[in-house]
mmCIF file of C-alpha atoms in Angstrom:
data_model
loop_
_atom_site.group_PDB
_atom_site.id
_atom_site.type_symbol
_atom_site.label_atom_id
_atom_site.label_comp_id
_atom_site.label_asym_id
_atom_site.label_seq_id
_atom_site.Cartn_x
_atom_site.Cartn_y
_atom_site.Cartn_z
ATOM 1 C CA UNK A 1 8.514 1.161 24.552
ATOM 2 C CA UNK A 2 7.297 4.717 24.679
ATOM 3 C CA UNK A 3 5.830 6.613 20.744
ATOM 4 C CA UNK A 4 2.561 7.667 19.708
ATOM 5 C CA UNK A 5 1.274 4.421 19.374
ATOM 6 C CA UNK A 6 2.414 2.694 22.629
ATOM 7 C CA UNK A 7 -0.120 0.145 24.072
ATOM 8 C CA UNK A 8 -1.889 -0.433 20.330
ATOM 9 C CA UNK A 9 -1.884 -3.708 18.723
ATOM 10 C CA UNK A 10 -1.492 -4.054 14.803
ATOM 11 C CA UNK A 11 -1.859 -6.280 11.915
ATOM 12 C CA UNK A 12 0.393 -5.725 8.442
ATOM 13 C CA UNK A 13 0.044 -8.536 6.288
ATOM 14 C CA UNK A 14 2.379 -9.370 3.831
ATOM 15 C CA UNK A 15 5.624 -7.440 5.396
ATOM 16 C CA UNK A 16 8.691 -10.069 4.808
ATOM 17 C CA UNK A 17 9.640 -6.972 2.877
ATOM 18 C CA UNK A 18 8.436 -4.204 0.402
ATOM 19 C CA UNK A 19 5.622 -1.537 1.357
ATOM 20 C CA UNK A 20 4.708 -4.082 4.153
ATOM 21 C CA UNK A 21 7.699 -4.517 5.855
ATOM 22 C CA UNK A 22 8.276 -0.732 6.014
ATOM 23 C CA UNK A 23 4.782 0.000 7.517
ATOM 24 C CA UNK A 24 5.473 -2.996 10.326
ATOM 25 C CA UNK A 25 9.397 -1.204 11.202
ATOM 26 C CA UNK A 26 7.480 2.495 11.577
ATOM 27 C CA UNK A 27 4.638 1.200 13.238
ATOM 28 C CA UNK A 28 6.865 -0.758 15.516
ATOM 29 C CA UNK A 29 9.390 1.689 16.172
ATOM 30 C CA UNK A 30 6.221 4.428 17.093
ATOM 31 C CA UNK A 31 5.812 1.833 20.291
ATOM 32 C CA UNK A 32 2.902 -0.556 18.701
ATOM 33 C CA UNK A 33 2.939 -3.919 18.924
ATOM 34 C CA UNK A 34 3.339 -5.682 15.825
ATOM 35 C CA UNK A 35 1.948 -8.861 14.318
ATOM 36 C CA UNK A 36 3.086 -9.350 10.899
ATOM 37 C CA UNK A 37 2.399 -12.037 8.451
ATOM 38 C CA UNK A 38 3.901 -13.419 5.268
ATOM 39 C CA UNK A 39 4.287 -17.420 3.847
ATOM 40 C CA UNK A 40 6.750 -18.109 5.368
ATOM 41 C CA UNK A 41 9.235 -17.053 8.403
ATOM 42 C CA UNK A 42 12.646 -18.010 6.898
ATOM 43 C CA UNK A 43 13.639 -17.876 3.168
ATOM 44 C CA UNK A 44 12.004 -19.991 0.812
ATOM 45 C CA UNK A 45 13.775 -20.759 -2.770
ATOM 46 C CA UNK A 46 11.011 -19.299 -5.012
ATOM 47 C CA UNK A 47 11.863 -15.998 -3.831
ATOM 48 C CA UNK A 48 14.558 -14.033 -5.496
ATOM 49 C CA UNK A 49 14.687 -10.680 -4.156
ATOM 50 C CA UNK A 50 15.546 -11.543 -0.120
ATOM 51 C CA UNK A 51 13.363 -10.467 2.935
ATOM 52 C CA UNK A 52 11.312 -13.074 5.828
ATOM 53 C CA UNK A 53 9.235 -12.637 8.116
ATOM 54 C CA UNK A 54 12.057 -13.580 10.786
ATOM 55 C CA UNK A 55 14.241 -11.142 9.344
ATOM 56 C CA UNK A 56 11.752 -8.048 9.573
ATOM 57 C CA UNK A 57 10.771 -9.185 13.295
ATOM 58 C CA UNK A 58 14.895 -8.957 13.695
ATOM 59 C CA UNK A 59 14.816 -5.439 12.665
ATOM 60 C CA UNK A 60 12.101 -3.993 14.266
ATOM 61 C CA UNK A 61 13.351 -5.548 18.143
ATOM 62 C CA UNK A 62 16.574 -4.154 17.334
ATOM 63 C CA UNK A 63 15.046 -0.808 17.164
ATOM 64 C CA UNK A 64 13.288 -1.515 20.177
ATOM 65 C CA UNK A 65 9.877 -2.722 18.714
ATOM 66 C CA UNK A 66 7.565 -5.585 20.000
ATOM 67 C CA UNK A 67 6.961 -7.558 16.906
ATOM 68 C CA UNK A 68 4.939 -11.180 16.580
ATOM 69 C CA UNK A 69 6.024 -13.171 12.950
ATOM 70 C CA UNK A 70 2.893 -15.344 12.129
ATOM 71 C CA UNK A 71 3.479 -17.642 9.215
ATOM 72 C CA UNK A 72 0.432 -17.173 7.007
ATOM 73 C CA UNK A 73 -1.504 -17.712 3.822
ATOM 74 C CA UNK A 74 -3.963 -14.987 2.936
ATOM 75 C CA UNK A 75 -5.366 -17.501 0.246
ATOM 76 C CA UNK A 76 -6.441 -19.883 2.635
ATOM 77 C CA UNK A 77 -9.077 -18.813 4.553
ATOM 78 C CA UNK A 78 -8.190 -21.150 7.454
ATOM 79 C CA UNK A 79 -4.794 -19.059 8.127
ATOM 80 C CA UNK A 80 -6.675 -15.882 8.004
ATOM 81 C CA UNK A 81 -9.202 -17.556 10.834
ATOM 82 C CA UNK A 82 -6.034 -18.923 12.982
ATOM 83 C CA UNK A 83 -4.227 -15.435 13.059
ATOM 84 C CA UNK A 84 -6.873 -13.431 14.078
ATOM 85 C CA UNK A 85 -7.567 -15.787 16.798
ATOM 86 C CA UNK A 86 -4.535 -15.621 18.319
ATOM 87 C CA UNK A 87 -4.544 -11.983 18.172
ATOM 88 C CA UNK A 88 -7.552 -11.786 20.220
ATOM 89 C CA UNK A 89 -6.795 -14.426 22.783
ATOM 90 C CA UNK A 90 -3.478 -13.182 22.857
ATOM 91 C CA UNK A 91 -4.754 -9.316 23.003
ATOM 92 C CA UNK A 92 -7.598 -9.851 24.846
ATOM 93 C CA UNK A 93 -9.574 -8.888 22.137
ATOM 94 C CA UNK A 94 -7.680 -5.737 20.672
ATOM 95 C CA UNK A 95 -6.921 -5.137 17.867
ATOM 96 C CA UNK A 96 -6.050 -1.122 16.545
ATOM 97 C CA UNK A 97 -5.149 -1.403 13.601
ATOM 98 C CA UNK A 98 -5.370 -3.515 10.442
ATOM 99 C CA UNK A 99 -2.873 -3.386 7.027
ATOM 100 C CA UNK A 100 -4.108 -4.951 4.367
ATOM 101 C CA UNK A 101 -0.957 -5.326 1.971
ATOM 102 C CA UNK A 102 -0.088 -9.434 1.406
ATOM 103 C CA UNK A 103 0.076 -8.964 -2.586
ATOM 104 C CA UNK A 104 1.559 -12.315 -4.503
ATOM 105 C CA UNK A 105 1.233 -11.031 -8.350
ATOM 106 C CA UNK A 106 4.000 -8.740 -8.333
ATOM 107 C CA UNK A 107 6.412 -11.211 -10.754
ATOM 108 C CA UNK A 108 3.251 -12.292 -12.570
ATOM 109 C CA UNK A 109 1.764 -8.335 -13.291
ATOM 110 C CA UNK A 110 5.978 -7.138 -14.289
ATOM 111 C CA UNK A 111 6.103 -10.482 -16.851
ATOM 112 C CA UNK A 112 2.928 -10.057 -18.016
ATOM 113 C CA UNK A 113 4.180 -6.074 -18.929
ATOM 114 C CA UNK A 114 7.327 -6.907 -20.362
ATOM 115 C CA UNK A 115 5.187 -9.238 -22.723
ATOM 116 C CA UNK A 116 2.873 -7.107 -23.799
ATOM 117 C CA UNK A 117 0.069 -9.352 -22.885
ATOM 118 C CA UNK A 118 -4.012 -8.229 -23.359
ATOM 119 C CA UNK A 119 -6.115 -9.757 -21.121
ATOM 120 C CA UNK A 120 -6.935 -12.467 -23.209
ATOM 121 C CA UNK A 121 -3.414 -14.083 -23.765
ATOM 122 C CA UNK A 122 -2.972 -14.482 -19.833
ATOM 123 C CA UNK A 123 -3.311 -17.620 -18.118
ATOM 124 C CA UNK A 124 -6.627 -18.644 -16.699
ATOM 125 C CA UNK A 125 -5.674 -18.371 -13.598
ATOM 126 C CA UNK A 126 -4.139 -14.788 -13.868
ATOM 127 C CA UNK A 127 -7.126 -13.460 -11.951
ATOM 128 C CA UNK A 128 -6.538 -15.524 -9.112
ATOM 129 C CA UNK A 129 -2.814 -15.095 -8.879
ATOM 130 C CA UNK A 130 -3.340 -11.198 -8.754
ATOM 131 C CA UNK A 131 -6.703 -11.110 -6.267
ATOM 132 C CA UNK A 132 -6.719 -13.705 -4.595
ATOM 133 C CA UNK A 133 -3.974 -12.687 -2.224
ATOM 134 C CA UNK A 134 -4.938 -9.230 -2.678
ATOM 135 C CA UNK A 135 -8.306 -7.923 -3.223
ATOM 136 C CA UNK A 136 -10.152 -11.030 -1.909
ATOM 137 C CA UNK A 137 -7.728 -11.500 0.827
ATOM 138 C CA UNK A 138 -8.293 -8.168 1.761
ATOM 139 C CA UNK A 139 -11.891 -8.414 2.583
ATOM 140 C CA UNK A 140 -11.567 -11.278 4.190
ATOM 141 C CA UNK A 141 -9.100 -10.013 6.405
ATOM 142 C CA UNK A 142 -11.100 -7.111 6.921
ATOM 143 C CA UNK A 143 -14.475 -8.935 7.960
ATOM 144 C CA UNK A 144 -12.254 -10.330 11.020
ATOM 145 C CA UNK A 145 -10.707 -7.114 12.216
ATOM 146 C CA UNK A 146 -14.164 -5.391 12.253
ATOM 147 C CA UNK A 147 -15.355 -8.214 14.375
ATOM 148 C CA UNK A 148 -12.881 -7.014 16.787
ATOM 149 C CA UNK A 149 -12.771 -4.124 16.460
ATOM 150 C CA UNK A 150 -16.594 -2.893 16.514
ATOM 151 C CA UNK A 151 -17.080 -4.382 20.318
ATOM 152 C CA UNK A 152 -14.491 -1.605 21.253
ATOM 153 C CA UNK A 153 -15.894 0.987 19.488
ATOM 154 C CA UNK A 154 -12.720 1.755 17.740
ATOM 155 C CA UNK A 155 -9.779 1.194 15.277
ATOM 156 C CA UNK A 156 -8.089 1.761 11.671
ATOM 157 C CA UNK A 157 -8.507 -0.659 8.755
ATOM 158 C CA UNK A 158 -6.146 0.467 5.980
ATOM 159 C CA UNK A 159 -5.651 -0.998 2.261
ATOM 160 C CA UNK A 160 -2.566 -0.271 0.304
ATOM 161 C CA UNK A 161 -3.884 0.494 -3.300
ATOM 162 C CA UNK A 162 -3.049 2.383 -5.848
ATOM 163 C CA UNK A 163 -3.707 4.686 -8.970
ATOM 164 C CA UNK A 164 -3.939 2.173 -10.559
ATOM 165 C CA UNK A 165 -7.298 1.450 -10.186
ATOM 166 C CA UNK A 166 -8.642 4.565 -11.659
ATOM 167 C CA UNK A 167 -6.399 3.910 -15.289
ATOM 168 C CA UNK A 168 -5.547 1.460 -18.228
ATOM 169 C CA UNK A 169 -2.518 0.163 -16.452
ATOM 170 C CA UNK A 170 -0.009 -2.914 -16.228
ATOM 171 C CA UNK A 171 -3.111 -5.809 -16.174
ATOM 172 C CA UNK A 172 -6.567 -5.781 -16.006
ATOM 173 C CA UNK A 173 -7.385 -8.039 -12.974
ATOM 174 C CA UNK A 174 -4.268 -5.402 -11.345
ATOM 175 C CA UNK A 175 -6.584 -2.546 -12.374
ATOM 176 C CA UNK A 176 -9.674 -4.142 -10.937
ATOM 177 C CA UNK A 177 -8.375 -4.900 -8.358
ATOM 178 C CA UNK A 178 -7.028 -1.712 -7.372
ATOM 179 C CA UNK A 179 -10.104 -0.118 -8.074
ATOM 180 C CA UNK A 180 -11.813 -2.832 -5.904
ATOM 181 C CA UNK A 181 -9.885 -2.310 -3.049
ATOM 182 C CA UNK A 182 -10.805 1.651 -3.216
ATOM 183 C CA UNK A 183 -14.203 0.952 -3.492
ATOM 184 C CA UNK A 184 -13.803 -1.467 -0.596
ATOM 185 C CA UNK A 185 -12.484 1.346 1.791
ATOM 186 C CA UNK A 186 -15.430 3.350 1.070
ATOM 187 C CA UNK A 187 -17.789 1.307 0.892
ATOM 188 C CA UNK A 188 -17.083 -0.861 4.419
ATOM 189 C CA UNK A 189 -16.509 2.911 5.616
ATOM 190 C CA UNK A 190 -20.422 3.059 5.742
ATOM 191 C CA UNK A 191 -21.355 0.444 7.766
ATOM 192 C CA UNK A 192 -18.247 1.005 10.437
ATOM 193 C CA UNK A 193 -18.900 4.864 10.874
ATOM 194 C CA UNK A 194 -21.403 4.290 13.678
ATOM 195 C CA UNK A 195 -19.033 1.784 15.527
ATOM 196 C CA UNK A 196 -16.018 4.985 15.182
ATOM 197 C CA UNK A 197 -13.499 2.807 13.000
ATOM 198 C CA UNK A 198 -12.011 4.603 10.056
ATOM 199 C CA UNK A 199 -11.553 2.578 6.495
ATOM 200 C CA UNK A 200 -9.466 3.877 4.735
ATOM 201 C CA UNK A 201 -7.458 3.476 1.051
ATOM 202 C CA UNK A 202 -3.705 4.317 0.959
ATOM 203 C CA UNK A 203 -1.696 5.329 -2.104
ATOM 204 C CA UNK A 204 1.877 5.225 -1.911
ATOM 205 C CA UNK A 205 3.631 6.963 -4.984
ATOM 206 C CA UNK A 206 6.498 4.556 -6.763
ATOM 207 C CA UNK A 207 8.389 3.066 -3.905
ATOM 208 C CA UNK A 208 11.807 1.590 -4.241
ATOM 209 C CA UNK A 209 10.767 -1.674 -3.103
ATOM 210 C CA UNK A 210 13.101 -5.047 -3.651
ATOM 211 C CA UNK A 211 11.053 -6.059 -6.641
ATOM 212 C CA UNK A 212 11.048 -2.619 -7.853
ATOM 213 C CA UNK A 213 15.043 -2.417 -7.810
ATOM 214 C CA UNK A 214 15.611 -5.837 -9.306
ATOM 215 C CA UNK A 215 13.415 -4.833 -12.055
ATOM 216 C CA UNK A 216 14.982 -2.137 -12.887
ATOM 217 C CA UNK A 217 18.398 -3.619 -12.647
ATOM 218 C CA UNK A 218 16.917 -5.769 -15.472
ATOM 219 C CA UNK A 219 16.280 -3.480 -17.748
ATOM 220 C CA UNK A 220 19.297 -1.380 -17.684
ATOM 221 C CA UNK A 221 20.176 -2.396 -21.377
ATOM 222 C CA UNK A 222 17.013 -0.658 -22.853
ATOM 223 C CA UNK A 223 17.605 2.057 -25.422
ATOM 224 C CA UNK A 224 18.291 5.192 -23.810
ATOM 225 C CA UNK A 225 15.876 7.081 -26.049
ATOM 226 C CA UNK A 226 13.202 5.468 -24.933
ATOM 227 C CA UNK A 227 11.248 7.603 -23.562
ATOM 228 C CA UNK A 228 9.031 5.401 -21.208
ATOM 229 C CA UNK A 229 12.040 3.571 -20.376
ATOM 230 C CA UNK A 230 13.351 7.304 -18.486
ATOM 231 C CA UNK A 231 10.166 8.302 -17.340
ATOM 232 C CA UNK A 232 9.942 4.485 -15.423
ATOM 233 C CA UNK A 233 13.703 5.055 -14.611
ATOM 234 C CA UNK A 234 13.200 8.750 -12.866
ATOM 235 C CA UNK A 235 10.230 7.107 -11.088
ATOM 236 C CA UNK A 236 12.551 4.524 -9.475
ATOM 237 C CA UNK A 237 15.294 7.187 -8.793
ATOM 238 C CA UNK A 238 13.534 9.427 -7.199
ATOM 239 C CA UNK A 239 10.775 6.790 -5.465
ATOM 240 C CA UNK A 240 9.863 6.763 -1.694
ATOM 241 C CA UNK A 241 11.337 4.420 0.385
ATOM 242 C CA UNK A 242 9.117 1.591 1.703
ATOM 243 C CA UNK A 243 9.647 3.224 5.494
ATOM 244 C CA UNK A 244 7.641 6.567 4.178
ATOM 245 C CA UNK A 245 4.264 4.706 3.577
ATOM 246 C CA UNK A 246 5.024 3.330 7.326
ATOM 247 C CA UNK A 247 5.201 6.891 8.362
ATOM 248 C CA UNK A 248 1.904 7.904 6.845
ATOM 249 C CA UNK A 249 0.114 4.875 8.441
ATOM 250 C CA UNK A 250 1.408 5.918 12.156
ATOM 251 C CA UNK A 251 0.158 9.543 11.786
ATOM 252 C CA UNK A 252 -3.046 8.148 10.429
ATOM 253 C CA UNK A 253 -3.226 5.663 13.468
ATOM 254 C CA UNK A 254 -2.627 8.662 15.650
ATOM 255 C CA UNK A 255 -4.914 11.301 13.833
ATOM 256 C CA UNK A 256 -7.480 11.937 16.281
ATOM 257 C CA UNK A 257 -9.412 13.225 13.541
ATOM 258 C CA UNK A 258 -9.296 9.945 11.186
ATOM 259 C CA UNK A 259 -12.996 9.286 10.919
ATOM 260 C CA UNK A 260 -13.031 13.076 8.672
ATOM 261 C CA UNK A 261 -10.771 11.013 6.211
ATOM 262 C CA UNK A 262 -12.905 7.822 6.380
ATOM 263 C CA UNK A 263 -13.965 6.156 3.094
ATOM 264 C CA UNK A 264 -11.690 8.167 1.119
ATOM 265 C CA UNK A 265 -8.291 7.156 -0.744
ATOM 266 C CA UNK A 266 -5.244 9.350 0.896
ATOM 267 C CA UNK A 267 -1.359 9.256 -1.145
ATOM 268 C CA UNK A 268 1.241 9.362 1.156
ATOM 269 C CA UNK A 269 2.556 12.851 -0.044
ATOM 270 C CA UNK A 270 -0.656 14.080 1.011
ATOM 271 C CA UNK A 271 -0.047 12.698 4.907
ATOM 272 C CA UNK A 272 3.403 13.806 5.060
ATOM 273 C CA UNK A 273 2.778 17.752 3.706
ATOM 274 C CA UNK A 274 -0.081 17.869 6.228
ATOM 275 C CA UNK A 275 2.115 16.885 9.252
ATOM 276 C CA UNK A 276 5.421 18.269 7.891
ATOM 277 C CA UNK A 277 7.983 14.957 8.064
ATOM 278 C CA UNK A 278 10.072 13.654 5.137
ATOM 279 C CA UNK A 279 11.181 10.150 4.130
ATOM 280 C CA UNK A 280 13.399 8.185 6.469
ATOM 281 C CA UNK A 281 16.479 9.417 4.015
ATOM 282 C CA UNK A 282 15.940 13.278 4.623
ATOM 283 C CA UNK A 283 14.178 13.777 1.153
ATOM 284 C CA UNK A 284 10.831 15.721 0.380
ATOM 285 C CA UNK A 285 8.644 13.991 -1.884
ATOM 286 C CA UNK A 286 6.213 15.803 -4.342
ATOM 287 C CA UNK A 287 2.774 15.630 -4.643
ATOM 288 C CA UNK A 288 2.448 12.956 -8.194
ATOM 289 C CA UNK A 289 -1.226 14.922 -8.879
ATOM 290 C CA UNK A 290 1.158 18.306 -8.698
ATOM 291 C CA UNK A 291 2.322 19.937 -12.206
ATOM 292 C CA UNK A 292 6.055 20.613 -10.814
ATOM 293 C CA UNK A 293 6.080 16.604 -10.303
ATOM 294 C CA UNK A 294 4.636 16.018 -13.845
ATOM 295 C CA UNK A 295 7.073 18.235 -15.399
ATOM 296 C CA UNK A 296 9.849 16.224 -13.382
ATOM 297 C CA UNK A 297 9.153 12.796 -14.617
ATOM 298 C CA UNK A 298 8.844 13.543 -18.171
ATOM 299 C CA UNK A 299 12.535 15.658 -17.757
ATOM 300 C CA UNK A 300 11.492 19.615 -18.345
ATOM 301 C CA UNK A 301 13.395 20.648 -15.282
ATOM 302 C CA UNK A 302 13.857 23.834 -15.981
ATOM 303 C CA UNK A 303 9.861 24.550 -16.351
ATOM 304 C CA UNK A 304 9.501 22.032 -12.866
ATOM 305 C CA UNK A 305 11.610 24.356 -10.915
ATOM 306 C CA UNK A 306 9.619 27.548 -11.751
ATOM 307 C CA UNK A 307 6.519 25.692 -10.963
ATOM 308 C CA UNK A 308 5.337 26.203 -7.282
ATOM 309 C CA UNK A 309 3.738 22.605 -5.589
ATOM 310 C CA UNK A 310 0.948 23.431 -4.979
ATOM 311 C CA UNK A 311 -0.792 24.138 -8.203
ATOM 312 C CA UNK A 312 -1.559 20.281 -8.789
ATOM 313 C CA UNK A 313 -4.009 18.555 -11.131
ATOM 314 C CA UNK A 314 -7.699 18.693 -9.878
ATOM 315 C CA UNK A 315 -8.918 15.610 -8.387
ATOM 316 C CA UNK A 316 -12.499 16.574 -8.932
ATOM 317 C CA UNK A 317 -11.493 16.438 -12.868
ATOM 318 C CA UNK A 318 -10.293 12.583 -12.620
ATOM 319 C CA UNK A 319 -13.554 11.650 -11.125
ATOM 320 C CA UNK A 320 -15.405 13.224 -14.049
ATOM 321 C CA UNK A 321 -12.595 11.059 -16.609
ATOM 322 C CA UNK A 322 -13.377 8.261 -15.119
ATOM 323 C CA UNK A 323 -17.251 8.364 -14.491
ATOM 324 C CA UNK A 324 -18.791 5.774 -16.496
ATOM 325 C CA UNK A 325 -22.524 7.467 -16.941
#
C-alpha cells in the first residue's frame, strides 16, 4: 500500500478502541504497517463499551492497511518483552514508530469522579490501577523501542497525555501520571537526541471516545442548570473524533523536521492548523488554549464568534502557574 508512511513499522498499544484504535486506522491507512496491542483479541465480558483487537485489525485491512493484533498485557513485563521481540525478528529489527496509549483506569478515574473521592478514600491499589498500565507501562515500553530504534539512528516515540497533568483534575495518581508521562517525553528526549529519535508528548483535546459517549449517556438526567454538567456536555458535543489524534501522529511520523518538536508536549489542534487538515468528519477544531474556544464551552457565543483564533491564552503564563519554586 502506497501513503506517507509506506515501508514504516509501528507500535500503538492499547487500540481495541478509543484514542488508540484511531491512531492504528490513520497510521494504517497512511501505508504503515501496524502492530497493535490490547488484552485481548476478541471480546471479553468485563468490557462494556465494545471494540477488540480483532475487530480494529478488521477495519484497518478493509481500508487497505497491513495490521498485526498482538494480545498483550502492558502490566506484565513479560508481554511487553515477547512483543517487541517479535517485532524485531519479524521486522528485522525496525521499528519507526512507538504509541504509548494502553490506559486501564478509565472506569476507575470516571467512578472515582462521580463519587467525589479525595485521594485518601480510594482504594490502595488506585495507584496501580491508573499507572501501572499507563505511566509505568509507558516507560517500559519505551526502554524497548529505543533499543531498536537507536541502532538505526532513527524513529518516533509518542505518549498520549494530557492537560491533565499540569491541573487539580479527576484523581491524583491521573494527574501524576499525566504529568509523569510529559516529563517522560522530555526528559528521554535528552538522551535520544544524539541517536536522531524524537520523544515526544501528545495532547488530544476531549475526544468522543466509547467510554466518553457511554458516560455521557449516563448522565443525561443531571439538572440542566448545572453548569459543569453543560460545560462537560459541549465538550463531548463538539469533541474530536478518535481518528483526528491518528491524523496528528502520521504528520508527526512524516515531519521531516520532528527532532525541532522533540521533548516538548504538542495538542492535536496545534498539528492540524500547522498542516491545514480537519477531522475525519469535515469539522475544524479550535485551539482549547484559544479565548474564542473558552468563550464556547462556557456558552457566550455571541462574544466567541467576534473573537478571532488566534488570540489564545499564553503558554509561557501556565508554566509560571504551575512552577513550584
Amino acid at each position: 500500500m502506497s501513503g506517507p508512511l509506506a515501508g514504516k513499522v509501528c507500535i500503538v498499544t492499547g487500540a481495541s478502541r478509543g484514542i488508540g484504535k484511531g491512531i492504528a486506522l490513520q497510521l494504517g491507512e497512511a501505508g504503515a504497517t501496524v502492530y497493535i496491542t490490547g488484552r485481548g483479541l476478541s471480546p471479553s465480558g468485563d468490557v462494556k463499551v465494545g471494540g477488540t483487537l480483532q475487530s480494529t485489525a478488521e477495519e484497518i485491512e478493509s481500508r487497505g492497511g497491513k495490521c498485526i493484533p498482538v494480545q498483550c498485557d502492558h502490566g506484565n513485563d513479560e508481554d511487553v518483552n515477547k512483543l517487541f521481540e517479535r517485532v524485531k525478528t519479524e521486522q528485522n529489527g525496525r521499528l519507526d514508530v512507538l504509541v504509548n496509549n494502553a490506559y486501564s483506569g478509565v472506569t476507575a478515574i470516571a467512578e472515582s469522579v462521580k463519587a467525589g473521592n479525595t485521594f485518601w478514600e480510594e482504594e490502595d491499589g488506585m495507584w496501580d490501577t491508573i499507572n501501572k498500565v499507563g505511566l509505568r507501562g509507558h516507560y517500559i515500553a519505551a526502554v524497548h523501542a529505543a533499543r531498536l530504534m537507536v541502532p538505526a539512528k532513527q524513529g518516533l516515540i509518542i505518549n498520549v497525555s494530557s492537560p491533565g497533568g499540569l491541573m487539580h483534575f479527576a484523581t491524583i495518581p491521573y494527574c501524576i501520571g499525566k504529568s509523569g508521562c510529559d516529563r517522560m517525553a522530555s526528559e528521554c528526549a535528552i538522551d535520544l537526541r544524539k541517536h536522531n529519535i524524537a520523544y515526544v508528548s501528545l495532547w488530544p483535546g476531549a475526544v468522543r471516545t466509547e467510554h466518553v459517549l457511554s458516560f455521557g449517556k449516563g448522565n443525561e438526567d443531571q439538572s440542566a442548570d448545572d453548569k459543569a454538567s453543560k460545560m462537560m456536555k459541549r465538550m463531548i458535543e463538539t469533541g474530536e473524533t478518535p481518528e483526528f489524534a491518528g491524523k496528528a501522529v502520521v504528520h508527526l511520523a512524516a515531519d521531516p523536521n520532528i527532532m525541532k518538536k522533540s521533548g516538548k508536549i504538542v495538542h492535536t489542534t496545534w498539528v492540524a492548523n500547522e498542516h491545514g487538515y480537519s477531522d475525519v468528519d469535515g469539522r475544524h477544531h479550535l485551539n482549547p488554549f484559544s479565548i474564542k474556544y473558552m468563550l464556547t464551552l462556557t456558552g457566550h457565543t455571541w462574544l466567541a464568534a467576534l473573537m478571532p483564533e488566534f488570540v489564545r491564552f499564553p503558554m509561557w503564563l501556565m508554566a509560571v502557574m504551575n512552577h513550584h519554586f
